[in-house]
Tab-separated table of C-alpha atoms in Angstrom:
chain	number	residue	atom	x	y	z
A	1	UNK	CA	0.000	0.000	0.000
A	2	UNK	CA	2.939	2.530	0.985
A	3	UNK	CA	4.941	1.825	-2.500
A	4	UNK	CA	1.635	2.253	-4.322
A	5	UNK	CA	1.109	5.604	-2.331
A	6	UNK	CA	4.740	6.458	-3.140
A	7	UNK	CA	4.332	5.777	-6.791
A	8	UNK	CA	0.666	7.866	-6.831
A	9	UNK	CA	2.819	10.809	-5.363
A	10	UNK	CA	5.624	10.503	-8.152
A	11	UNK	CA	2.907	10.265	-10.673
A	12	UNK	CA	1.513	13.090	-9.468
A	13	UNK	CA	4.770	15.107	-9.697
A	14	UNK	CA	4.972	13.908	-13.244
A	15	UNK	CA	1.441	14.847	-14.339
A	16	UNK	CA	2.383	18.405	-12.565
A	17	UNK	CA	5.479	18.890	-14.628
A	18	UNK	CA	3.804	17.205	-17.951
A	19	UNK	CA	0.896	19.524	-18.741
A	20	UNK	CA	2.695	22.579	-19.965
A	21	UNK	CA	4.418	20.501	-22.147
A	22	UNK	CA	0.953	19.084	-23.118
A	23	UNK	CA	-0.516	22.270	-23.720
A	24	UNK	CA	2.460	24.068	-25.824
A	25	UNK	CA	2.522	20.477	-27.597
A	26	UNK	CA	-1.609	21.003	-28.470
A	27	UNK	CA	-1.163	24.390	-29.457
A	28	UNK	CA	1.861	22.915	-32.096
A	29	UNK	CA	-0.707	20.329	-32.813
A	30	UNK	CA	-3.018	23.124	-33.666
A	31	UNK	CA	-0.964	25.223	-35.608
A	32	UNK	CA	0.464	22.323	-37.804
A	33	UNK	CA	-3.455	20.917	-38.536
A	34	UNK	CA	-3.755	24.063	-40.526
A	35	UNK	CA	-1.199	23.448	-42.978
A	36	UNK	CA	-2.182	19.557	-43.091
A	37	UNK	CA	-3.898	19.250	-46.796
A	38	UNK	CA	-7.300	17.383	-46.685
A	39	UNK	CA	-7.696	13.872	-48.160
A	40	UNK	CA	-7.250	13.847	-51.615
A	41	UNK	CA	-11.046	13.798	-53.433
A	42	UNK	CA	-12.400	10.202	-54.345
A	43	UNK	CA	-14.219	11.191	-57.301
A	44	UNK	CA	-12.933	13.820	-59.893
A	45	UNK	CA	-14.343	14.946	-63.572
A	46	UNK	CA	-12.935	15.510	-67.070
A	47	UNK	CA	-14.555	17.491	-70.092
A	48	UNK	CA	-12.829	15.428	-73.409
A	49	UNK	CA	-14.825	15.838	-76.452
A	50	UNK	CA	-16.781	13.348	-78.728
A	51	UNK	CA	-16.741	9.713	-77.891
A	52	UNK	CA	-15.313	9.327	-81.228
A	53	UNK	CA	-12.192	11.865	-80.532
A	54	UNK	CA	-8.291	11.092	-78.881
A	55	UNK	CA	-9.768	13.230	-75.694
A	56	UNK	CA	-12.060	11.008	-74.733
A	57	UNK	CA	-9.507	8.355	-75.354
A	58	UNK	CA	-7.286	9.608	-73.414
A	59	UNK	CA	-9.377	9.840	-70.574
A	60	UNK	CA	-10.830	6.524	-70.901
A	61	UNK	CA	-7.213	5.189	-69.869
A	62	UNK	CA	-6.405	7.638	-67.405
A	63	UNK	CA	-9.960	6.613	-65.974
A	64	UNK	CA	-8.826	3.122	-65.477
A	65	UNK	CA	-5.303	4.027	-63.948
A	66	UNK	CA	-6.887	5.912	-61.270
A	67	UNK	CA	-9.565	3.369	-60.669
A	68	UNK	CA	-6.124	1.289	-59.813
A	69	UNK	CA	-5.543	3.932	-57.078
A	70	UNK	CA	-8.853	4.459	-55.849
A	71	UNK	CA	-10.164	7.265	-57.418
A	72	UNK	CA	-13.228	7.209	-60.067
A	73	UNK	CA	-12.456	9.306	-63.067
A	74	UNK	CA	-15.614	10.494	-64.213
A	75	UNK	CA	-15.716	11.540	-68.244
A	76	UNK	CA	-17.747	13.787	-69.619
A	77	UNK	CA	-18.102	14.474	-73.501
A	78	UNK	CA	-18.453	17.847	-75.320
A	79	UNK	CA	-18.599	19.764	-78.084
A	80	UNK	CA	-14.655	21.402	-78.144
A	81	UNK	CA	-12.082	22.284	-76.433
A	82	UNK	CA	-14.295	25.682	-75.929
A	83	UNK	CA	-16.808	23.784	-74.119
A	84	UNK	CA	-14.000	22.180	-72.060
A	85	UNK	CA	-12.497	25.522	-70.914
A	86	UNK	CA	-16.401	27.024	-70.136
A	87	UNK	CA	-16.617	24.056	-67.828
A	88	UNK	CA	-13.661	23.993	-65.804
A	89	UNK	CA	-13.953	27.669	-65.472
A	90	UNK	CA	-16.991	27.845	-64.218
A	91	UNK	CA	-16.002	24.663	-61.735
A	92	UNK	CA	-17.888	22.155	-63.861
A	93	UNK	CA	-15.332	19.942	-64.304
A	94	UNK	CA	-11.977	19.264	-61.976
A	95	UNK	CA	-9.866	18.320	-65.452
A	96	UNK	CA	-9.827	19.365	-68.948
A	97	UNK	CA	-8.297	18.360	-72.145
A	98	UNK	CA	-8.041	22.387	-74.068
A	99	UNK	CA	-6.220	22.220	-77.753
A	100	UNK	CA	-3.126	24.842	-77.523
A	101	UNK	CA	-3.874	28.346	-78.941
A	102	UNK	CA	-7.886	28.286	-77.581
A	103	UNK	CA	-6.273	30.814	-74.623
A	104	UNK	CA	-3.979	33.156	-74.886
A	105	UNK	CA	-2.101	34.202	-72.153
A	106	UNK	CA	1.195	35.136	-70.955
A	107	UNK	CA	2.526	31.871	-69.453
A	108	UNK	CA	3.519	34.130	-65.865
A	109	UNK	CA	0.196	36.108	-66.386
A	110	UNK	CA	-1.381	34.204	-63.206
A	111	UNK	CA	-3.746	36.404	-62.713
A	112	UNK	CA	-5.034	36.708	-65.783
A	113	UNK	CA	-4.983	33.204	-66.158
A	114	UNK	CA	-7.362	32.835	-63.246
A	115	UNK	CA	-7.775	29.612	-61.073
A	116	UNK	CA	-6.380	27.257	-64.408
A	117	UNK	CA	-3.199	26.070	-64.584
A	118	UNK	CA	-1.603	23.194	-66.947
A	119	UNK	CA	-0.286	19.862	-66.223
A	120	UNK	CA	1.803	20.076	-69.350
A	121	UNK	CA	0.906	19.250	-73.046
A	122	UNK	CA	0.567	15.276	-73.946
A	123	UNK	CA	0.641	15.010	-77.678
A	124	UNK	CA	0.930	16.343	-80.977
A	125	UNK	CA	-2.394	17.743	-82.539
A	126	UNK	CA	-1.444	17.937	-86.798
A	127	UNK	CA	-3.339	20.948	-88.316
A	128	UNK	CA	-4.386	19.306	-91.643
A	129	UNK	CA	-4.968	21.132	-94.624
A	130	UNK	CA	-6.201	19.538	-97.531
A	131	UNK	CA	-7.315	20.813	-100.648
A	132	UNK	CA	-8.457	20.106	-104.051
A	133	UNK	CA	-6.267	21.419	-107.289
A	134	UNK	CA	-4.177	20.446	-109.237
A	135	UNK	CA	-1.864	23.495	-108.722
A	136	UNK	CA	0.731	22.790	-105.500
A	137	UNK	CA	-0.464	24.682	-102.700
A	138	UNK	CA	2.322	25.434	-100.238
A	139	UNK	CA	0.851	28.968	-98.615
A	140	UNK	CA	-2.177	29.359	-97.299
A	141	UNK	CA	-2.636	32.580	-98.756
A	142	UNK	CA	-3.275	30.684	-101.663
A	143	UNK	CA	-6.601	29.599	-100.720
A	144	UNK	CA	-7.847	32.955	-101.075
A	145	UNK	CA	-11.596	33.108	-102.570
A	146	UNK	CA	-11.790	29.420	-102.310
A	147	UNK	CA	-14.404	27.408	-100.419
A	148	UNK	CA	-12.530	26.341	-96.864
A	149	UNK	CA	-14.244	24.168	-94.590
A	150	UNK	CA	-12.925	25.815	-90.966
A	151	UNK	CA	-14.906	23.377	-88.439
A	152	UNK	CA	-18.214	24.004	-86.521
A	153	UNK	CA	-18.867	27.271	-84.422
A	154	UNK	CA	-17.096	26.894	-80.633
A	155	UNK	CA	-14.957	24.262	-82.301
A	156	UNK	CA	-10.749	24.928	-81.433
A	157	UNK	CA	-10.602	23.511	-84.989
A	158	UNK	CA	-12.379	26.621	-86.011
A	159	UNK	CA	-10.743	29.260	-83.387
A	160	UNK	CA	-7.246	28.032	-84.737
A	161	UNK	CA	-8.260	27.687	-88.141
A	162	UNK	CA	-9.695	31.847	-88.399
A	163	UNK	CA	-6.336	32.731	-86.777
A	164	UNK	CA	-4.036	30.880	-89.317
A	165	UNK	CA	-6.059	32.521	-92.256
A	166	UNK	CA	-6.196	35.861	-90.744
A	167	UNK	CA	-2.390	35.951	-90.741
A	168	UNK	CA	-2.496	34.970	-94.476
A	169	UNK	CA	-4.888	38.529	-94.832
A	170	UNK	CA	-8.415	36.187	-95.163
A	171	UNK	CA	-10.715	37.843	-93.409
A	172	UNK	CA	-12.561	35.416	-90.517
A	173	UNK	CA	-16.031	36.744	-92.102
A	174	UNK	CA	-15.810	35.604	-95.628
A	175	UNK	CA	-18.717	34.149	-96.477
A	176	UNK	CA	-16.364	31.188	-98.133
A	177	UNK	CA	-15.324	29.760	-94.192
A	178	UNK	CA	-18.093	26.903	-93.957
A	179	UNK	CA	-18.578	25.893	-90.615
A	180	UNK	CA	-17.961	22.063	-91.305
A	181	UNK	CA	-15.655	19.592	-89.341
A	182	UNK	CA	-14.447	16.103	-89.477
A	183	UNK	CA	-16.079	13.477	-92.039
A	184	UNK	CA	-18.793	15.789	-92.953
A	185	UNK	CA	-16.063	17.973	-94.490
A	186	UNK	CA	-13.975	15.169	-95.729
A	187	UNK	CA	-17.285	14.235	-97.681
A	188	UNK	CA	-17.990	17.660	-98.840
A	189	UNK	CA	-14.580	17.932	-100.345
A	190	UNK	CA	-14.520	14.311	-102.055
A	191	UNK	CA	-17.761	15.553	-103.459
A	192	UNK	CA	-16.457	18.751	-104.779
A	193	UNK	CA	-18.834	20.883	-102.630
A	194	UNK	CA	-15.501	22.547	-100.888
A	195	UNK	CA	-11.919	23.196	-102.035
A	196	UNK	CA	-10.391	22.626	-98.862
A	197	UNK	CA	-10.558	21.765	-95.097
A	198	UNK	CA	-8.807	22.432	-92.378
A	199	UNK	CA	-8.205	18.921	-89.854
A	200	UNK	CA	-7.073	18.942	-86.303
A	201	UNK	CA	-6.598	15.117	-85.211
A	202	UNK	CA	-4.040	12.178	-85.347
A	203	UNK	CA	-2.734	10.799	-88.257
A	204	UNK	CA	-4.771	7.708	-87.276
A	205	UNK	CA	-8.149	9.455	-87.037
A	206	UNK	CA	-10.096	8.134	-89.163
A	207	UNK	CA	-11.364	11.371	-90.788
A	208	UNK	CA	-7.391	11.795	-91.667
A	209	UNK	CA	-7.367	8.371	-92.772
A	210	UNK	CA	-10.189	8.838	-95.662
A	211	UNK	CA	-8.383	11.981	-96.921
A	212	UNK	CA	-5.023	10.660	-97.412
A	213	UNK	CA	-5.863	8.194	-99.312
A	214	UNK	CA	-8.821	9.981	-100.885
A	215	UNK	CA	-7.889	10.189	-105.021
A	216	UNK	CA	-7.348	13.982	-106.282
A	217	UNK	CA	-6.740	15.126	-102.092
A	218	UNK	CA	-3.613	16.764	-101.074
A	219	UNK	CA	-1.860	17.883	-98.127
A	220	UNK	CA	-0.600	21.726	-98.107
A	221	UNK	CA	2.361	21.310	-96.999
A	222	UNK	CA	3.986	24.889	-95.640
A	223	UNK	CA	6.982	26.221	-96.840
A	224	UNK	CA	6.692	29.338	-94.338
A	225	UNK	CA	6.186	26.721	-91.579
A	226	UNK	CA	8.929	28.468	-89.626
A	227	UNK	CA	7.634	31.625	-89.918
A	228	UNK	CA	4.065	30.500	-88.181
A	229	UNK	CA	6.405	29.347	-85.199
A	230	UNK	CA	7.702	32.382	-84.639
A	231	UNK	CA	3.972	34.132	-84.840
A	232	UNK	CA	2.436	31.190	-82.837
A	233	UNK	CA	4.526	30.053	-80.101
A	234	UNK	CA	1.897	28.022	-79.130
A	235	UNK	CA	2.207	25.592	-82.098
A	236	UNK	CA	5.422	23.283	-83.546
A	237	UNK	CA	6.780	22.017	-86.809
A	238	UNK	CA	6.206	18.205	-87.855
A	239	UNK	CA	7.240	16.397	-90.667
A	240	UNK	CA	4.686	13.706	-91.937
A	241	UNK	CA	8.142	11.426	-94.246
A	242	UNK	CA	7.298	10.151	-97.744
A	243	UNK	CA	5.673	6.936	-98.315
A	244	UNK	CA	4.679	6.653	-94.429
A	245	UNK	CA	0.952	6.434	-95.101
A	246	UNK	CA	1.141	4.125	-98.262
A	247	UNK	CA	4.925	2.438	-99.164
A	248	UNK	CA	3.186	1.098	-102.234
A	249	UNK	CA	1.198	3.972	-103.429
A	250	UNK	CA	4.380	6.424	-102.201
A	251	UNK	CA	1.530	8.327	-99.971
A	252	UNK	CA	2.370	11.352	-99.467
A	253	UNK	CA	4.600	11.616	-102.582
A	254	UNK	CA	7.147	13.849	-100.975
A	255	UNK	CA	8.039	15.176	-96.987
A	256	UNK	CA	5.234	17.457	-96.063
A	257	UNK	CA	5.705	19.771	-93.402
A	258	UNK	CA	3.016	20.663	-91.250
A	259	UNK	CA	2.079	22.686	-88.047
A	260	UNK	CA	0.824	21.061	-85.151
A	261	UNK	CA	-0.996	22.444	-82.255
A	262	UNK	CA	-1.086	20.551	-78.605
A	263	UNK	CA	-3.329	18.609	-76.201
A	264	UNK	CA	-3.203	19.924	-73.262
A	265	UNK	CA	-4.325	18.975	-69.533
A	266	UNK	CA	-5.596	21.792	-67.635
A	267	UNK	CA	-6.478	21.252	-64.139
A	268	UNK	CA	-8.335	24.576	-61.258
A	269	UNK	CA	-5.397	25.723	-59.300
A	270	UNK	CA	-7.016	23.989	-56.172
A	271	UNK	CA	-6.909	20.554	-57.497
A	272	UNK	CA	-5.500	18.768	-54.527
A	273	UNK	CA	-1.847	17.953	-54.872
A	274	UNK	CA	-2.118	14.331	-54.270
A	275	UNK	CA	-4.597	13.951	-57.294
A	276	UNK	CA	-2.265	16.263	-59.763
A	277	UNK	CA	0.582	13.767	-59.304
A	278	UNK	CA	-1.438	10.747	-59.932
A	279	UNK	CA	-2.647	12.455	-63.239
A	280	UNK	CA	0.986	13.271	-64.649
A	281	UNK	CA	1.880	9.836	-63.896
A	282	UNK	CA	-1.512	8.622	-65.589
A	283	UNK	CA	-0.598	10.803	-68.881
A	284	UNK	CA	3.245	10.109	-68.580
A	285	UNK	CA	2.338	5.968	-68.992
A	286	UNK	CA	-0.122	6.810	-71.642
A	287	UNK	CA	1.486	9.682	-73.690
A	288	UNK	CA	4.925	9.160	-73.000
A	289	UNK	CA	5.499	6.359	-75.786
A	290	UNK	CA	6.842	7.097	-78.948
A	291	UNK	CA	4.468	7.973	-81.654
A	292	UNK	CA	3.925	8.996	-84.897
A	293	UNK	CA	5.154	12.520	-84.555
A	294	UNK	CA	6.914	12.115	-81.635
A	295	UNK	CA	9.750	10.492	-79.567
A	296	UNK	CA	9.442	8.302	-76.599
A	297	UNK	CA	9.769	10.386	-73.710
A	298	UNK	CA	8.539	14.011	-75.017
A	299	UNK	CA	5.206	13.716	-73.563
A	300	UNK	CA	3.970	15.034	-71.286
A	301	UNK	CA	5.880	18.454	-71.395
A	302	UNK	CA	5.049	21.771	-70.778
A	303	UNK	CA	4.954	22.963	-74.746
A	304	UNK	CA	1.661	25.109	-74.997
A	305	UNK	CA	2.569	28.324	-72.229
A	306	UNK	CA	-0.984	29.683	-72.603
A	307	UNK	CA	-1.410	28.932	-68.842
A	308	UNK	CA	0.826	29.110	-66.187
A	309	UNK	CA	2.363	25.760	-65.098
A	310	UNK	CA	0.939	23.828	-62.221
A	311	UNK	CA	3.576	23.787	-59.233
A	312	UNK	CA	2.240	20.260	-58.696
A	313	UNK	CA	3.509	19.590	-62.423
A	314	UNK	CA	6.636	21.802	-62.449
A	315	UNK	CA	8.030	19.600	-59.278
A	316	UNK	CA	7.074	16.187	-61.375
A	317	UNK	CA	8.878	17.107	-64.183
A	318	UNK	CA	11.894	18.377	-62.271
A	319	UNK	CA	11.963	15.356	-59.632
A	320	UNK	CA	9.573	12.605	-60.599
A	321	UNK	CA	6.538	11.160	-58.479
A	322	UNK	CA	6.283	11.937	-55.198
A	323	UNK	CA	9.045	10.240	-52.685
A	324	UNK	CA	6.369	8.212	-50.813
A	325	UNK	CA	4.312	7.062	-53.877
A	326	UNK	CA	7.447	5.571	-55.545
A	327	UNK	CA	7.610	2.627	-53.089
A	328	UNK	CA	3.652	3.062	-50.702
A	329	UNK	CA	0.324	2.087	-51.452
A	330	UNK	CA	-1.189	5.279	-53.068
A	331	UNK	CA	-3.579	6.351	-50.179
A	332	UNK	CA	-0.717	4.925	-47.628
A	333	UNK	CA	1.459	7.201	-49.224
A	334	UNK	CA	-1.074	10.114	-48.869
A	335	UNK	CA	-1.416	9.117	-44.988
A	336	UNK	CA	2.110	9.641	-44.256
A	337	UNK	CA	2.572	12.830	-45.693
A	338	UNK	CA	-0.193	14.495	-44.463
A	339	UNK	CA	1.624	12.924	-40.936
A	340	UNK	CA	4.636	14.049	-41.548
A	341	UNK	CA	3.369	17.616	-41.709
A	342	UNK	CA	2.054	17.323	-38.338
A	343	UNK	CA	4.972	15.212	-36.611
A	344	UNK	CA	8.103	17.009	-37.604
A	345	UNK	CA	6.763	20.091	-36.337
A	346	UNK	CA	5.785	18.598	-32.967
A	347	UNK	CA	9.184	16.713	-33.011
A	348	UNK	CA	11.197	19.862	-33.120
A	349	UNK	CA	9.396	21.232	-31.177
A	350	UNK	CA	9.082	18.696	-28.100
A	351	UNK	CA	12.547	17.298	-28.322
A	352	UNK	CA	13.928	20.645	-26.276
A	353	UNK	CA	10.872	20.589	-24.206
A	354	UNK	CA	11.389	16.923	-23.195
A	355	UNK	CA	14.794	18.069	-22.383
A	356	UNK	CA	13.592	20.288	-20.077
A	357	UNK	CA	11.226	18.175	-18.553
A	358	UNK	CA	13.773	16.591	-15.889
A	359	UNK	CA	15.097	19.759	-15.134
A	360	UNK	CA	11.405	21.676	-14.147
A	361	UNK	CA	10.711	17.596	-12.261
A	362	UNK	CA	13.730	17.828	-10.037
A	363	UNK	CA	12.806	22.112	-9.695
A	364	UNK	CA	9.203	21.216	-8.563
A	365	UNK	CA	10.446	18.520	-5.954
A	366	UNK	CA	13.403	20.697	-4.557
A	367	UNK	CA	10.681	23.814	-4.144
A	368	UNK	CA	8.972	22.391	-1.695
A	369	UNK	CA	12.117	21.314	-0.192
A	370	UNK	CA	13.978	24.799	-0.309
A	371	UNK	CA	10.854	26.971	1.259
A	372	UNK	CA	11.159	24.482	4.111
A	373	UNK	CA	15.075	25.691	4.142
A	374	UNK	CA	14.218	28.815	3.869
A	375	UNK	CA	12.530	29.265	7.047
A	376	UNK	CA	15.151	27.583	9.117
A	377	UNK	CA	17.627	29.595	7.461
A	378	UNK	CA	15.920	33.004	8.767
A	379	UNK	CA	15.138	31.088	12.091
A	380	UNK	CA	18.911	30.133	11.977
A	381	UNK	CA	19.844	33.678	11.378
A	382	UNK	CA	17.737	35.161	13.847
A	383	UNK	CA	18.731	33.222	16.819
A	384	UNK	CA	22.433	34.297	16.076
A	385	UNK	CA	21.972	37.732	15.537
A	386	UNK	CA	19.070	38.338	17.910
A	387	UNK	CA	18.466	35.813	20.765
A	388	UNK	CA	16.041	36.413	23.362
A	389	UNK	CA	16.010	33.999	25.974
A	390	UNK	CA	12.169	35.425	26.648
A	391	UNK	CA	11.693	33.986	23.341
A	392	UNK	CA	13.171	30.089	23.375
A	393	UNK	CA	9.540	28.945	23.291
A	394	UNK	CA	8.815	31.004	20.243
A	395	UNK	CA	11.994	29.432	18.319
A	396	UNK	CA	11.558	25.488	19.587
A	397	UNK	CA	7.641	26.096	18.061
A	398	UNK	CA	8.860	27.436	15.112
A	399	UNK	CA	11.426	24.539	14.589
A	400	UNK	CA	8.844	21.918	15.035
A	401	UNK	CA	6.279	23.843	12.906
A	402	UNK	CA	9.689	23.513	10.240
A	403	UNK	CA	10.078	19.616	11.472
A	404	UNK	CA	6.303	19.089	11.436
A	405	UNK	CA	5.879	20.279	7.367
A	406	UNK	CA	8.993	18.699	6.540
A	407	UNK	CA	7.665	15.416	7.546
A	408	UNK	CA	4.410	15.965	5.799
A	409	UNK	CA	5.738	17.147	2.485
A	410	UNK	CA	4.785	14.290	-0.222
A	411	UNK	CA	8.007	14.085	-2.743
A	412	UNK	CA	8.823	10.329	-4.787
A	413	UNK	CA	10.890	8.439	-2.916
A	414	UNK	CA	14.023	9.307	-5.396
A	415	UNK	CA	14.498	12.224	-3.291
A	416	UNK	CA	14.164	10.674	-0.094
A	417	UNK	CA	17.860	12.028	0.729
A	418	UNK	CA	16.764	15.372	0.347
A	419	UNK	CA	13.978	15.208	3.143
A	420	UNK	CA	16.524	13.667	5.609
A	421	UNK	CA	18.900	15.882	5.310
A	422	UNK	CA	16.646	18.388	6.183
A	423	UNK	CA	15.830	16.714	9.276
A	424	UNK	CA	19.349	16.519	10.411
A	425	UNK	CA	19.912	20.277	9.233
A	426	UNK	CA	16.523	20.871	11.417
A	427	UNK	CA	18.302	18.995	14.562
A	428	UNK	CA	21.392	21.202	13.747
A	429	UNK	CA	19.319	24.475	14.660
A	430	UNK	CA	17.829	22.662	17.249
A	431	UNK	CA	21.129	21.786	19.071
A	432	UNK	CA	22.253	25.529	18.291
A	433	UNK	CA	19.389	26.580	20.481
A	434	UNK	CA	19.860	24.527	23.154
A	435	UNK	CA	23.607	25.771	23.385
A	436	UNK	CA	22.569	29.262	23.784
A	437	UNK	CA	20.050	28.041	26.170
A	438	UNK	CA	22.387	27.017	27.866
A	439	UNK	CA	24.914	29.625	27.994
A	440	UNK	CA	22.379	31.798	28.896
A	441	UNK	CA	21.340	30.098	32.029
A	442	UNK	CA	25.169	29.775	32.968
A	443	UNK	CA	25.841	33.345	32.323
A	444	UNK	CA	22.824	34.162	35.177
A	445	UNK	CA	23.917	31.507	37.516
A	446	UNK	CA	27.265	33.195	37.461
């Protein structure tokens, strides 16, 4: 029963000298919460564009890579990339596939740019231009006063195409700009009903497909391709080699050089961190093969500036996947770090205070100790300085009031020593009293 008393008064000690470290430990708790990010979303949306289109594609595979993870990928279809960016703007969608050039901004115009930013471009987008003729067509100014299929209204097909033309001094509101797209222009120029047609889409599209090997087609291919680089930063230069549609046939009959605009992933600026990463390693698995136009590794890349890169994206590309999610379970991964951000702070900052801690234990259990001193030091000093023998009953009560609260204090037995030598201190004054007791009665008897 005494040892459990004994341990009941050490714990008590303990629990005494604990709680401010509790507290200033709560309050770093507290503080560190607020820069904890919440758990990542488990449902997110994209805008792509027709079921029929590399978008949607796209997304279909991403879809099933973060199913993988945990998170459902929801897809929705539209008519363009215009549609795409009206959605994600207006917090429709959480992810959007926008061709380059629809926006342009000044890649470090953030605000201007708004709450979008880019995970990076992930492939080539060929701006097809093919035409009707029997004269070589190698400018587009060329197509002046001809019939010029320019893709439906909203369409980036059409936004792109209006620009290109402008440049060449075609005004966007000539009556000749038809607002067709995809096989229904392909069919309107077999039939004759067009001249020419403008094409944004993979060489295996199947709309590109029909008008390669379509008989009396060609290809424009642009001899001031440079040139449009240097107006457009937002598009690039791709070759399309001879033969490399047909060997047999020798389709296309010579190199034709055409510009190519990007596909490009734009995410809201508050798409949670976690999710960003597991998208750029989504589109680096499925756009970062070698393809027609491009080389293994090149996608995804930050080619189209027209938003401002995602800091998400911009530490991928400079360091790779996340530390954690390289060798954890995705939402393991997700656990620790949003630990981490809590512990390290609290580690740092409870390593000097448990330092401390045996330092303010031992001060607590000495305090109680020392007051005790202190009053037989003054009784000490007074019976030196100032005896009064009318007095000696004063000082022997005040000693045992000293003795008496000495022997009640309640310290853990590990400093036992202290309380007894305080007793034999105690018995020091004591005898010291007695001696001038004495004296004093000798002195009067002489």
């Amino acid at each position: 029963m005494k040892r459990l008393q004994a341990r009941l008064v050490a714990l008590r000690y303990l629990l005494a000298t604990a709680w401010p470290i509790i507290l200033i430990t709560a309050i770093g708790l507290a503080v560190a919460y607020q820069f904890v990010e919440p758990e990542p979303p488990r449902r997110i949306s994209i805008s792509t564009g027709s079921e029929n289109g590399a978008y949607y594609a796209y997304a279909q595979r991403y879809a099933a890579l973060l199913a993988g993870k945990g998170i459902t990928l929801e897809i929705m279809t539209s008519a363009g990339s215009h549609q795409n960016l009206e959605r994600i703007e207006n917090g429709e969608a959480d992810v959007a596939f926008v061709q380059g050039g629809i926006a342009l901004r000044a890649p470090d115009d953030d605000e201007e740019a708004g709450p979008l930013r880019s995970l990076g471009s992930v492939s080539y987008e060929p701006v097809w231009v093919f035409y009707r003729g029997a004269q070589r067509v190698d400018k587009l100014h060329q197509l002046g006063g001809r019939r010029i299929a320019v893709g439906e209204e909203g369409s980036g097909i059409r936004g792109l195409a209006l620009q290109l033309l402008e440049a060449n001094e075609i005004p966007a509101n000539s009556p000749n700009l038809l607002p067709l797209a995809g096989l229904n222009a392909a069919e309107a120029l077999q039939q004759e009903q067009i001249d020419a047609a403008f094409i944004v889409a993979a060489q295996e599209a199947p709309v590109v497909q029909v008008m390669l090997r379509s008989p009396g087609l060609r290809v424009v291919s642009l001899s001031q391709a440079d040139a449009y680089l240097r107006r457009f930063p937002f598009l690039s230069k791709i070759v399309l080699p001879r033969g490399v549609v047909d060997l047999v046939r020798d389709v296309p009959p010579r190199d034709t050089v055409l510009l190519a605009t990007t596909a490009n992933v734009i995410v809201r600026e508050d798409l949670h961190p976690a999710v960003a990463g597991l998208l750029l390693q989504a589109m680096t698995e499925v756009n970062g093969r070698g393809g027609f136009f491009q080389r293994a590794g090149e996608f995804p890349a930050y080619k189209d500036q027209s938003f401002p890169l995602s800091s998400d994206a911009a530490r991928y590309y400079k360091s790779g996947p996340p530390f954690l999610q390289r060798y954890l379970p995705f939402w393991m991964a997700v656990l620790v770090e949003r630990l981490l951000v809590m512990i390290l702070p609290l580690l740092m900052l409870s390593l000097p205070l448990l330092k401390f801690a045996p330092t303010l234990y031992s001060w607590r259990v000495r305090s109680k100790i020392v007051r005790c001193y202190g009053d037989l030091k003054f009784l000490e000093s007074d019976l030196r300085r100032n005896y009064e023998p009318a007095r000696r009953q004063e000082y022997v009560q005040q000693l045992d009031r000293i003795e008496n609260d000495a022997s009640t204090l309640n310290i853990p037995l590990a400093f036992s020593d202290l309380l007894y030598t305080l007793r034999e201190h105690i018995n020091l004054v004591r005898e010291e009293l007695r001696r001038l007791a004495t004296v004093h009665d000798k002195d009067n008897r002489e």
